[in-house]
PDB file of C-alpha atoms in Angstrom:
ATOM      1  CA  MET K  19      20.334   0.257  44.026  1.00 71.00           C
ATOM      2  CA  ARG K  20      17.584  -1.781  45.686  1.00 80.00           C
ATOM      3  CA  THR K  21      17.420   0.710  48.585  1.00 86.00           C
ATOM      4  CA  ASN K  22      17.067   3.629  46.171  1.00 88.00           C
ATOM      5  CA  ARG K  23      14.128   1.911  44.466  1.00 87.00           C
ATOM      6  CA  ALA K  24      12.421   1.238  47.784  1.00 90.00           C
ATOM      7  CA  VAL K  25      12.881   4.843  48.908  1.00 92.00           C
ATOM      8  CA  LEU K  26      11.598   6.158  45.569  1.00 91.00           C
ATOM      9  CA  LYS K  27       8.611   3.812  45.746  1.00 89.00           C
ATOM     10  CA  TRP K  28       7.650   4.971  49.237  1.00 93.00           C
ATOM     11  CA  VAL K  29       8.113   8.647  48.362  1.00 93.00           C
ATOM     12  CA  LEU K  30       5.810   8.143  45.367  1.00 92.00           C
ATOM     13  CA  VAL K  31       3.250   6.278  47.509  1.00 92.00           C
ATOM     14  CA  LEU K  32       3.255   9.049  50.123  1.00 94.00           C
ATOM     15  CA  ALA K  33       2.991  11.787  47.485  1.00 94.00           C
ATOM     16  CA  CYS K  34       0.048  10.020  45.818  1.00 94.00           C
ATOM     17  CA  ALA K  35      -1.678   9.463  49.167  1.00 94.00           C
ATOM     18  CA  ALA K  36      -1.147  13.112  50.060  1.00 95.00           C
ATOM     19  CA  GLY K  37      -2.613  14.157  46.713  1.00 94.00           C
ATOM     20  CA  ALA K  38      -5.714  12.042  47.297  1.00 95.00           C
ATOM     21  CA  VAL K  39      -6.192  13.314  50.853  1.00 95.00           C
ATOM     22  CA  ILE K  40      -5.684  16.933  49.794  1.00 95.00           C
ATOM     23  CA  ALA K  41      -8.233  16.589  46.975  1.00 93.00           C
ATOM     24  CA  LEU K  42     -10.819  14.709  49.037  1.00 94.00           C
ATOM     25  CA  ALA K  43     -10.521  17.022  52.052  1.00 94.00           C
ATOM     26  CA  ASP K  44     -10.575  20.100  49.759  1.00 91.00           C
ATOM     27  CA  ILE K  45      -7.421  21.549  51.312  1.00 93.00           C
ATOM     28  CA  ARG K  46      -6.166  24.681  49.562  1.00 94.00           C
ATOM     29  CA  THR K  47      -2.410  24.473  49.102  1.00 93.00           C
ATOM     30  CA  PRO K  48      -0.004  25.344  46.274  1.00 95.00           C
ATOM     31  CA  ALA K  49       1.010  21.664  46.069  1.00 93.00           C
ATOM     32  CA  ARG K  50      -2.567  20.519  45.395  1.00 94.00           C
ATOM     33  CA  PRO K  51      -2.472  20.546  41.556  1.00 94.00           C
ATOM     34  CA  ILE K  52       0.849  18.716  41.411  1.00 95.00           C
ATOM     35  CA  LEU K  53       0.047  16.059  44.030  1.00 95.00           C
ATOM     36  CA  THR K  54      -3.487  15.446  42.759  1.00 94.00           C
ATOM     37  CA  ALA K  55      -2.299  15.132  39.157  1.00 94.00           C
ATOM     38  CA  LEU K  56       0.438  12.779  40.325  1.00 95.00           C
ATOM     39  CA  PHE K  57      -2.180  10.637  42.075  1.00 96.00           C
ATOM     40  CA  LEU K  58      -4.484  10.601  39.041  1.00 94.00           C
ATOM     41  CA  LEU K  59      -1.677   9.628  36.661  1.00 93.00           C
ATOM     42  CA  VAL K  60       0.251   7.148  38.811  1.00 94.00           C
ATOM     43  CA  VAL K  61      -2.406   5.084  40.608  1.00 94.00           C
ATOM     44  CA  PRO K  62      -4.238   3.599  37.593  1.00 94.00           C
ATOM     45  CA  GLY K  63      -0.980   2.982  35.733  1.00 93.00           C
ATOM     46  CA  ALA K  64       0.707   1.364  38.721  1.00 91.00           C
ATOM     47  CA  SER K  65      -2.328  -0.851  39.253  1.00 90.00           C
ATOM     48  CA  VAL K  66      -2.228  -2.086  35.676  1.00 91.00           C
ATOM     49  CA  VAL K  67       1.553  -2.587  35.782  1.00 90.00           C
ATOM     50  CA  GLY K  68       1.054  -4.671  38.929  1.00 86.00           C
ATOM     51  CA  LEU K  69      -1.237  -6.957  36.947  1.00 86.00           C
ATOM     52  CA  LEU K  70       1.420  -7.283  34.208  1.00 86.00           C
ATOM     53  CA  ARG K  71       4.271  -8.169  36.548  1.00 76.00           C
ATOM     54  CA  ASP K  72       5.770 -10.993  34.443  1.00 79.00           C
ATOM     55  CA  ARG K  73       5.882  -9.061  31.172  1.00 83.00           C
ATOM     56  CA  ASP K  74       8.650  -7.047  29.567  1.00 89.00           C
ATOM     57  CA  PRO K  75       9.197  -3.990  31.824  1.00 87.00           C
ATOM     58  CA  LEU K  76       9.063  -1.475  28.979  1.00 91.00           C
ATOM     59  CA  ALA K  77       5.863  -3.005  27.596  1.00 91.00           C
ATOM     60  CA  ALA K  78       4.297  -3.055  31.066  1.00 90.00           C
ATOM     61  CA  LEU K  79       5.160   0.623  31.643  1.00 90.00           C
ATOM     62  CA  THR K  80       3.807   1.573  28.229  1.00 93.00           C
ATOM     63  CA  VAL K  81       0.550  -0.282  28.831  1.00 93.00           C
ATOM     64  CA  GLY K  82       0.324   1.210  32.326  1.00 92.00           C
ATOM     65  CA  ALA K  83       0.773   4.770  31.046  1.00 94.00           C
ATOM     66  CA  ALA K  84      -1.798   4.223  28.300  1.00 96.00           C
ATOM     67  CA  ALA K  85      -4.256   2.635  30.748  1.00 94.00           C
ATOM     68  CA  SER K  86      -3.822   5.554  33.135  1.00 95.00           C
ATOM     69  CA  LEU K  87      -4.660   8.074  30.447  1.00 95.00           C
ATOM     70  CA  VAL K  88      -7.589   5.993  29.157  1.00 96.00           C
ATOM     71  CA  ILE K  89      -9.089   5.572  32.630  1.00 95.00           C
ATOM     72  CA  ASN K  90      -8.823   9.291  33.403  1.00 95.00           C
ATOM     73  CA  VAL K  91     -10.220  10.390  30.035  1.00 96.00           C
ATOM     74  CA  LEU K  92     -13.138   7.940  30.193  1.00 96.00           C
ATOM     75  CA  LEU K  93     -13.928   9.026  33.739  1.00 95.00           C
ATOM     76  CA  ALA K  94     -13.862  12.705  32.748  1.00 95.00           C
ATOM     77  CA  GLU K  95     -16.041  12.039  29.688  1.00 96.00           C
ATOM     78  CA  ALA K  96     -18.561  10.090  31.754  1.00 96.00           C
ATOM     79  CA  MET K  97     -18.751  12.824  34.375  1.00 96.00           C
ATOM     80  CA  LEU K  98     -19.248  15.475  31.679  1.00 96.00           C
ATOM     81  CA  MET K  99     -21.800  13.387  29.776  1.00 96.00           C
ATOM     82  CA  PHE K 100     -23.921  12.856  32.893  1.00 96.00           C
ATOM     83  CA  ASP K 101     -23.446  16.471  34.023  1.00 95.00           C
ATOM     84  CA  ALA K 102     -21.864  15.281  37.254  1.00 93.00           C
ATOM     85  CA  TRP K 103     -18.472  16.979  37.159  1.00 92.00           C
ATOM     86  CA  SER K 104     -16.741  16.726  40.521  1.00 92.00           C
ATOM     87  CA  PRO K 105     -12.982  16.593  41.017  1.00 90.00           C
ATOM     88  CA  ARG K 106     -13.470  14.993  44.434  1.00 93.00           C
ATOM     89  CA  ALA K 107     -15.658  12.257  42.939  1.00 94.00           C
ATOM     90  CA  GLY K 108     -13.060  11.703  40.214  1.00 94.00           C
ATOM     91  CA  VAL K 109     -10.282  11.217  42.764  1.00 95.00           C
ATOM     92  CA  ALA K 110     -12.488   8.902  44.822  1.00 95.00           C
ATOM     93  CA  THR K 111     -13.387   6.865  41.725  1.00 95.00           C
ATOM     94  CA  VAL K 112      -9.752   6.488  40.715  1.00 95.00           C
ATOM     95  CA  ALA K 113      -8.875   5.464  44.286  1.00 95.00           C
ATOM     96  CA  VAL K 114     -11.626   2.828  44.357  1.00 95.00           C
ATOM     97  CA  LEU K 115     -10.631   1.551  40.915  1.00 94.00           C
ATOM     98  CA  GLY K 116      -6.960   1.383  41.923  1.00 92.00           C
ATOM     99  CA  GLY K 117      -7.880  -0.439  45.121  1.00 92.00           C
ATOM    100  CA  PHE K 118     -10.019  -2.888  43.173  1.00 94.00           C
ATOM    101  CA  MET K 119      -7.150  -3.643  40.791  1.00 91.00           C
ATOM    102  CA  TRP K 120      -4.789  -4.097  43.757  1.00 89.00           C
ATOM    103  CA  VAL K 121      -7.180  -6.619  45.319  1.00 92.00           C
ATOM    104  CA  LEU K 122      -7.530  -8.342  41.955  1.00 91.00           C
ATOM    105  CA  ARG K 123      -3.751  -8.571  41.652  1.00 87.00           C
ATOM    106  CA  SER K 124      -3.448  -9.902  45.187  1.00 86.00           C
ATOM    107  CA  LEU K 125      -6.049 -12.578  44.559  1.00 88.00           C
ATOM    108  CA  TYR K 126      -4.748 -13.531  41.130  1.00 80.00           C
ATOM    109  CA  ARG K 127      -1.004 -13.465  41.775  1.00 71.00           C
ATOM    110  CA  GLY K 128      -0.768 -13.825  45.533  1.00 66.00           C
ATOM    111  CA  ASN K 129       1.010 -11.291  47.692  1.00 59.00           C
ATOM    112  CA  GLY K 130       4.424 -12.175  46.249  1.00 54.00           C
ATOM    113  CA  SER K 131       6.093 -13.003  49.579  1.00 54.00           C
ATOM    114  CA  ALA K 132       5.771 -16.796  49.296  1.00 51.00           C
ATOM    115  CA  HIS K 133       7.056 -17.500  45.813  1.00 50.00           C
ATOM    116  CA  THR K 134       7.292 -21.250  45.237  1.00 49.00           C
ATOM    117  CA  GLU K 135       8.443 -23.076  42.151  1.00 49.00           C
ATOM    118  CA  GLN K 136       5.862 -25.389  40.622  1.00 51.00           C
ATOM    119  CA  GLY K 137       6.736 -28.212  38.283  1.00 49.00           C
ATOM    120  CA  ALA K 138       8.560 -31.524  38.001  1.00 51.00           C
ATOM    121  CA  GLY K 139      11.771 -30.259  39.642  1.00 50.00           C
ATOM    122  CA  SER K 140      10.031 -29.117  42.835  1.00 48.00           C
ATOM    123  CA  ARG K 141       8.851 -32.544  43.989  1.00 43.00           C
TER     124      ARG K 141
END
């Protein structure tokens, strides 16, 4: 089961990265709408879920999905309001925002590899 999750995670990461590269490089391919939409929907949500790691999994996924939609809608509204519509800029903005939230999670929670118990029993 753990191997299946790891494989699914890496397939999703590669598909999202491919979607971002395809959109930023303006490559015309039939997979472009699917991979770019996957990137735009998964990256903000996964970043928020990473910040909510210790919460109930269903609540974290719900908040992540809502945050993903909110981030994309606010970005689209801002680009339309300022008459600066650019799909490439939207993908780049979501990538920078996702990277910022990943760095924030890494700084706030640590990288997760050295998990130590704190408290009276650990002395």
